[in-house]
Amino acid sequence: QKEVEQDPGPLSVPEGAIVSLNCTYSNSAFQYFMWYRQYSRKGPELLMYTYSSGNKEDGRFTAQVDKSSKYISLFIRDSQPSDSATYLCAVNDYKLSFGAGTTVTVRA
Amino acid sequence: DTAVSQTPKYLVTQMGNDKSIKCEQNLGHDTMYWYKQDSKKFLKIMFSYNNKELIINETVPNRFSPKSPDKAHLNLHINSLELGDSAVYFCASSQVPDRVIGANVLTFGAGSRLTVL
């Protein structure tokens, strides 16, 4: 069983829409949950991370963790074409395990 | 000034050849990693070094041999290349050592795209 499962999409939305991305994880011991963004032909870069359950907001981005259901979410409000990228969730065990990544395209 | 730099950026080679990818970080981090990203974007860890010591060695063919001459450098040598080795290889570094204390935030390089013909 993979440590993190993520729907690879792809996901295409019009500009201004809310983008909703989700992952599930297997090990209830995980405490840190991360979202990385990867533009085409670039390396992944950290977008934001949360500790344990709850929400974290950074501008148009909101990360949510529900430890009871082992569910991680990322919401992008007022999406822009510049948000078009692959979004990877990750759980922070000793090696940082990634989901498969969801490719998002925001259409102008 | 690039934090994690990899060379070469692109590598095209024939099956059976041997090739190396080099990585350097100037962040002062203690831990470095090699990840492999396949055509479906799945990012999977291969190796990790902490202060030149191998701490993670996932199920990787022994044709892959990492080497860390110092904590700022981590190289990857691949012998007898196969078609299935075609992928993007990412080097990364972080400050967290072999066990997680807090969030282990990795900084990635731009990747080395390997194509085996």
mmCIF file of C-alpha atoms in Angstrom:
data_model
loop_
_atom_site.group_PDB
_atom_site.id
_atom_site.type_symbol
_atom_site.label_atom_id
_atom_site.label_comp_id
_atom_site.label_asym_id
_atom_site.label_seq_id
_atom_site.Cartn_x
_atom_site.Cartn_y
_atom_site.Cartn_z
ATOM 1 C CA GLN A 1 0.000 0.000 0.000
ATOM 2 C CA LYS A 2 1.361 3.414 -0.971
ATOM 3 C CA GLU A 3 1.875 5.867 1.846
ATOM 4 C CA VAL A 4 0.098 8.643 -0.032
ATOM 5 C CA GLU A 5 -2.582 8.335 -2.719
ATOM 6 C CA GLN A 6 -3.410 11.237 -5.000
ATOM 7 C CA ASP A 7 -5.670 11.426 -8.021
ATOM 8 C CA PRO A 8 -3.343 12.329 -10.911
ATOM 9 C CA GLY A 9 -6.091 14.173 -12.828
ATOM 10 C CA PRO A 10 -5.540 16.106 -15.052
ATOM 11 C CA LEU A 11 -7.756 18.945 -13.883
ATOM 12 C CA SER A 12 -8.751 21.843 -16.136
ATOM 13 C CA VAL A 13 -10.629 24.863 -14.747
ATOM 14 C CA PRO A 14 -11.528 28.346 -16.005
ATOM 15 C CA GLU A 15 -9.732 31.339 -14.568
ATOM 16 C CA GLY A 16 -11.278 32.460 -11.284
ATOM 17 C CA ALA A 17 -12.560 29.012 -10.316
ATOM 18 C CA ILE A 18 -11.777 27.271 -7.052
ATOM 19 C CA VAL A 19 -9.357 24.367 -7.459
ATOM 20 C CA SER A 20 -9.742 21.492 -5.008
ATOM 21 C CA LEU A 21 -6.998 18.886 -4.674
ATOM 22 C CA ASN A 22 -7.051 15.890 -2.365
ATOM 23 C CA CYS A 23 -4.860 13.122 -1.022
ATOM 24 C CA THR A 24 -5.263 10.265 1.396
ATOM 25 C CA TYR A 25 -2.511 8.709 3.470
ATOM 26 C CA SER A 26 -2.092 5.397 5.215
ATOM 27 C CA ASN A 27 -0.094 5.919 8.411
ATOM 28 C CA SER A 28 -1.851 7.727 11.248
ATOM 29 C CA ALA A 29 1.551 8.527 12.799
ATOM 30 C CA PHE A 30 2.330 11.185 10.179
ATOM 31 C CA GLN A 31 2.363 14.668 11.687
ATOM 32 C CA TYR A 32 3.485 17.006 8.903
ATOM 33 C CA PHE A 33 1.709 17.339 5.596
ATOM 34 C CA MET A 34 3.039 19.291 2.675
ATOM 35 C CA TRP A 35 2.088 20.580 -0.719
ATOM 36 C CA TYR A 36 4.689 21.099 -3.389
ATOM 37 C CA ARG A 37 4.124 22.831 -6.713
ATOM 38 C CA GLN A 38 6.040 21.820 -9.821
ATOM 39 C CA TYR A 39 6.030 23.882 -12.983
ATOM 40 C CA SER A 40 6.806 22.172 -16.265
ATOM 41 C CA ARG A 41 10.499 21.296 -16.638
ATOM 42 C CA LYS A 42 11.276 22.583 -13.123
ATOM 43 C CA GLY A 43 11.912 21.033 -9.727
ATOM 44 C CA PRO A 44 9.186 20.854 -7.067
ATOM 45 C CA GLU A 45 9.026 23.793 -4.668
ATOM 46 C CA LEU A 46 7.332 23.911 -1.296
ATOM 47 C CA LEU A 47 4.003 25.691 -1.383
ATOM 48 C CA MET A 48 2.959 25.227 2.241
ATOM 49 C CA TYR A 49 2.796 22.690 5.037
ATOM 50 C CA THR A 50 0.573 21.972 8.018
ATOM 51 C CA TYR A 51 1.166 20.257 11.308
ATOM 52 C CA SER A 52 -1.411 17.741 12.550
ATOM 53 C CA SER A 53 -5.068 18.523 11.888
ATOM 54 C CA GLY A 54 -6.547 21.858 10.928
ATOM 55 C CA ASN A 55 -6.365 24.557 8.315
ATOM 56 C CA LYS A 56 -3.607 26.821 7.124
ATOM 57 C CA GLU A 57 -4.123 29.752 4.813
ATOM 58 C CA ASP A 58 -1.576 31.597 2.687
ATOM 59 C CA GLY A 59 -3.059 34.135 0.337
ATOM 60 C CA ARG A 60 -5.260 32.315 -2.156
ATOM 61 C CA PHE A 61 -4.111 28.898 -0.933
ATOM 62 C CA THR A 62 -5.649 26.902 1.922
ATOM 63 C CA ALA A 63 -4.359 23.551 3.156
ATOM 64 C CA GLN A 64 -6.534 21.297 5.290
ATOM 65 C CA VAL A 65 -5.745 18.115 7.171
ATOM 66 C CA ASP A 66 -8.324 15.762 8.654
ATOM 67 C CA LYS A 67 -6.379 13.205 10.631
ATOM 68 C CA SER A 68 -9.511 11.262 11.611
ATOM 69 C CA SER A 69 -10.092 10.357 7.962
ATOM 70 C CA LYS A 70 -6.418 10.635 6.870
ATOM 71 C CA TYR A 71 -7.362 13.199 4.277
ATOM 72 C CA ILE A 72 -5.302 16.137 2.989
ATOM 73 C CA SER A 73 -6.717 18.943 0.852
ATOM 74 C CA LEU A 74 -5.447 22.007 -0.964
ATOM 75 C CA PHE A 75 -7.784 24.728 -2.196
ATOM 76 C CA ILE A 76 -6.807 27.475 -4.607
ATOM 77 C CA ARG A 77 -9.218 30.408 -4.706
ATOM 78 C CA ASP A 78 -9.541 32.789 -7.648
ATOM 79 C CA SER A 79 -7.275 30.550 -9.723
ATOM 80 C CA GLN A 80 -4.981 32.197 -12.251
ATOM 81 C CA PRO A 81 -3.291 30.845 -15.386
ATOM 82 C CA SER A 82 -0.003 31.151 -13.468
ATOM 83 C CA ASP A 83 -1.311 28.474 -11.089
ATOM 84 C CA SER A 84 -1.109 25.930 -13.910
ATOM 85 C CA ALA A 85 1.315 23.320 -12.590
ATOM 86 C CA THR A 86 1.512 19.872 -11.026
ATOM 87 C CA TYR A 87 0.655 19.835 -7.324
ATOM 88 C CA LEU A 88 2.156 17.097 -5.176
ATOM 89 C CA CYS A 89 1.078 16.262 -1.663
ATOM 90 C CA ALA A 90 3.654 14.754 0.673
ATOM 91 C CA VAL A 91 3.759 13.284 4.127
ATOM 92 C CA ASN A 92 6.664 13.870 6.395
ATOM 93 C CA ASP A 93 8.095 10.618 7.594
ATOM 94 C CA TYR A 94 11.863 10.188 7.632
ATOM 95 C CA LYS A 95 12.048 10.278 3.861
ATOM 96 C CA LEU A 96 9.195 12.537 2.669
ATOM 97 C CA SER A 97 6.816 10.415 0.605
ATOM 98 C CA PHE A 98 4.950 12.021 -2.279
ATOM 99 C CA GLY A 99 1.620 11.447 -3.925
ATOM 100 C CA ALA A 100 1.445 10.949 -7.679
ATOM 101 C CA GLY A 101 0.800 14.659 -8.324
ATOM 102 C CA THR A 102 -2.236 16.328 -9.924
ATOM 103 C CA THR A 103 -1.672 18.380 -13.054
ATOM 104 C CA VAL A 104 -3.811 21.517 -13.030
ATOM 105 C CA THR A 105 -4.487 23.787 -16.000
ATOM 106 C CA VAL A 106 -6.208 27.123 -15.442
ATOM 107 C CA ARG A 107 -7.712 28.403 -18.702
ATOM 108 C CA ALA A 108 -7.669 32.139 -19.348
ATOM 109 C CA ASP B 1 22.923 31.928 -6.978
ATOM 110 C CA THR B 2 21.283 28.498 -7.371
ATOM 111 C CA ALA B 3 20.642 26.717 -4.067
ATOM 112 C CA VAL B 4 20.672 23.148 -5.438
ATOM 113 C CA SER B 5 22.337 22.726 -8.802
ATOM 114 C CA GLN B 6 22.508 19.589 -10.914
ATOM 115 C CA THR B 7 24.537 18.777 -13.989
ATOM 116 C CA PRO B 8 23.900 17.842 -16.683
ATOM 117 C CA LYS B 9 20.368 19.128 -17.235
ATOM 118 C CA TYR B 10 19.835 16.771 -20.164
ATOM 119 C CA LEU B 11 21.498 13.459 -20.897
ATOM 120 C CA VAL B 12 20.831 11.254 -23.924
ATOM 121 C CA THR B 13 22.722 7.990 -24.112
ATOM 122 C CA GLN B 14 22.629 4.441 -25.435
ATOM 123 C CA MET B 15 21.645 1.327 -23.535
ATOM 124 C CA GLY B 16 24.566 -0.278 -21.750
ATOM 125 C CA ASN B 17 26.492 2.941 -21.208
ATOM 126 C CA ASP B 18 27.578 4.300 -17.839
ATOM 127 C CA LYS B 19 26.706 7.874 -16.852
ATOM 128 C CA SER B 20 26.943 10.196 -13.867
ATOM 129 C CA ILE B 21 24.861 13.087 -12.569
ATOM 130 C CA LYS B 22 26.332 15.601 -10.161
ATOM 131 C CA CYS B 23 24.622 17.692 -7.495
ATOM 132 C CA GLU B 24 25.798 20.527 -5.298
ATOM 133 C CA GLN B 25 23.969 22.563 -2.657
ATOM 134 C CA ASN B 26 25.057 25.849 -1.111
ATOM 135 C CA LEU B 27 22.396 25.971 1.604
ATOM 136 C CA GLY B 28 24.562 24.445 4.317
ATOM 137 C CA HIS B 29 22.129 21.540 4.692
ATOM 138 C CA ASP B 30 23.239 18.268 6.272
ATOM 139 C CA THR B 31 21.051 15.918 4.253
ATOM 140 C CA MET B 32 20.873 15.319 0.519
ATOM 141 C CA TYR B 33 18.601 13.095 -1.584
ATOM 142 C CA TRP B 34 18.139 11.559 -4.998
ATOM 143 C CA TYR B 35 14.574 11.202 -6.255
ATOM 144 C CA LYS B 36 13.415 9.668 -9.525
ATOM 145 C CA GLN B 37 10.373 11.077 -11.327
ATOM 146 C CA ASP B 38 8.821 8.862 -13.974
ATOM 147 C CA SER B 39 6.764 9.888 -16.978
ATOM 148 C CA LYS B 40 3.604 9.970 -14.853
ATOM 149 C CA LYS B 41 5.172 12.521 -12.509
ATOM 150 C CA PHE B 42 5.468 10.090 -9.602
ATOM 151 C CA LEU B 43 8.379 11.176 -7.416
ATOM 152 C CA LYS B 44 10.104 8.320 -5.612
ATOM 153 C CA ILE B 45 13.060 8.504 -3.265
ATOM 154 C CA MET B 46 16.152 6.517 -4.157
ATOM 155 C CA PHE B 47 18.872 7.525 -1.698
ATOM 156 C CA SER B 48 19.608 9.921 1.109
ATOM 157 C CA TYR B 49 22.872 10.973 2.733
ATOM 158 C CA ASN B 50 23.388 12.760 6.011
ATOM 159 C CA ASN B 51 26.841 14.271 6.448
ATOM 160 C CA LYS B 52 28.306 11.899 3.836
ATOM 161 C CA GLU B 53 26.701 8.840 5.442
ATOM 162 C CA LEU B 54 24.110 6.799 3.544
ATOM 163 C CA ILE B 55 20.895 6.755 5.581
ATOM 164 C CA ILE B 56 18.225 5.808 3.052
ATOM 165 C CA ASN B 57 18.694 3.191 0.365
ATOM 166 C CA GLU B 58 15.371 2.274 -1.175
ATOM 167 C CA THR B 59 14.898 -0.751 -3.400
ATOM 168 C CA VAL B 60 17.067 0.424 -6.255
ATOM 169 C CA PRO B 61 19.091 -1.781 -8.640
ATOM 170 C CA ASN B 62 22.730 -1.950 -7.617
ATOM 171 C CA ARG B 63 23.598 -0.444 -11.006
ATOM 172 C CA PHE B 64 22.849 2.859 -9.231
ATOM 173 C CA SER B 65 25.609 3.996 -6.911
ATOM 174 C CA PRO B 66 25.480 7.290 -5.030
ATOM 175 C CA LYS B 67 28.569 8.997 -3.704
ATOM 176 C CA SER B 68 28.876 11.923 -1.329
ATOM 177 C CA PRO B 69 32.418 13.342 -1.193
ATOM 178 C CA ASP B 70 31.280 15.992 1.305
ATOM 179 C CA LYS B 71 27.986 17.186 2.714
ATOM 180 C CA ALA B 72 27.525 19.759 -0.046
ATOM 181 C CA HIS B 73 27.822 17.250 -2.898
ATOM 182 C CA LEU B 74 25.942 14.134 -3.878
ATOM 183 C CA ASN B 75 26.600 12.356 -7.153
ATOM 184 C CA LEU B 76 24.755 9.506 -8.812
ATOM 185 C CA HIS B 77 26.514 7.007 -11.057
ATOM 186 C CA ILE B 78 24.498 4.593 -13.178
ATOM 187 C CA ASN B 79 26.089 1.545 -14.788
ATOM 188 C CA SER B 80 24.769 -0.445 -17.739
ATOM 189 C CA LEU B 81 21.889 1.889 -18.479
ATOM 190 C CA GLU B 82 18.540 0.352 -19.411
ATOM 191 C CA LEU B 83 15.520 1.789 -21.216
ATOM 192 C CA GLY B 84 13.572 1.833 -17.938
ATOM 193 C CA ASP B 85 16.117 4.203 -16.412
ATOM 194 C CA SER B 86 14.766 7.007 -18.589
ATOM 195 C CA ALA B 87 13.327 9.550 -16.162
ATOM 196 C CA VAL B 88 14.011 12.879 -14.527
ATOM 197 C CA TYR B 89 16.371 12.589 -11.578
ATOM 198 C CA PHE B 90 16.053 15.232 -8.879
ATOM 199 C CA CYS B 91 18.583 16.083 -6.251
ATOM 200 C CA ALA B 92 17.301 17.714 -3.061
ATOM 201 C CA SER B 93 18.634 18.844 0.279
ATOM 202 C CA SER B 94 17.215 19.577 3.715
ATOM 203 C CA GLN B 95 18.388 20.516 7.173
ATOM 204 C CA VAL B 96 16.629 17.659 9.018
ATOM 205 C CA PRO B 97 18.902 14.675 9.717
ATOM 206 C CA ASP B 98 17.998 10.994 9.580
ATOM 207 C CA ARG B 99 14.976 11.229 11.875
ATOM 208 C CA VAL B 100 12.278 13.808 11.490
ATOM 209 C CA ILE B 101 12.290 16.603 14.019
ATOM 210 C CA GLY B 102 9.738 19.047 12.751
ATOM 211 C CA ALA B 103 8.872 19.524 9.122
ATOM 212 C CA ASN B 104 11.434 18.114 6.735
ATOM 213 C CA VAL B 105 11.398 20.793 4.051
ATOM 214 C CA LEU B 106 13.270 19.707 0.951
ATOM 215 C CA THR B 107 14.765 22.103 -1.585
ATOM 216 C CA PHE B 108 14.959 20.544 -5.027
ATOM 217 C CA GLY B 109 17.238 21.108 -7.956
ATOM 218 C CA ALA B 110 15.887 21.660 -11.460
ATOM 219 C CA GLY B 111 16.303 18.019 -12.429
ATOM 220 C CA SER B 112 18.422 15.992 -14.843
ATOM 221 C CA ARG B 113 16.425 14.483 -17.689
ATOM 222 C CA LEU B 114 17.925 11.140 -18.697
ATOM 223 C CA THR B 115 16.886 9.501 -21.956
ATOM 224 C CA VAL B 116 18.185 6.014 -22.716
ATOM 225 C CA LEU B 117 17.890 4.936 -26.364
#
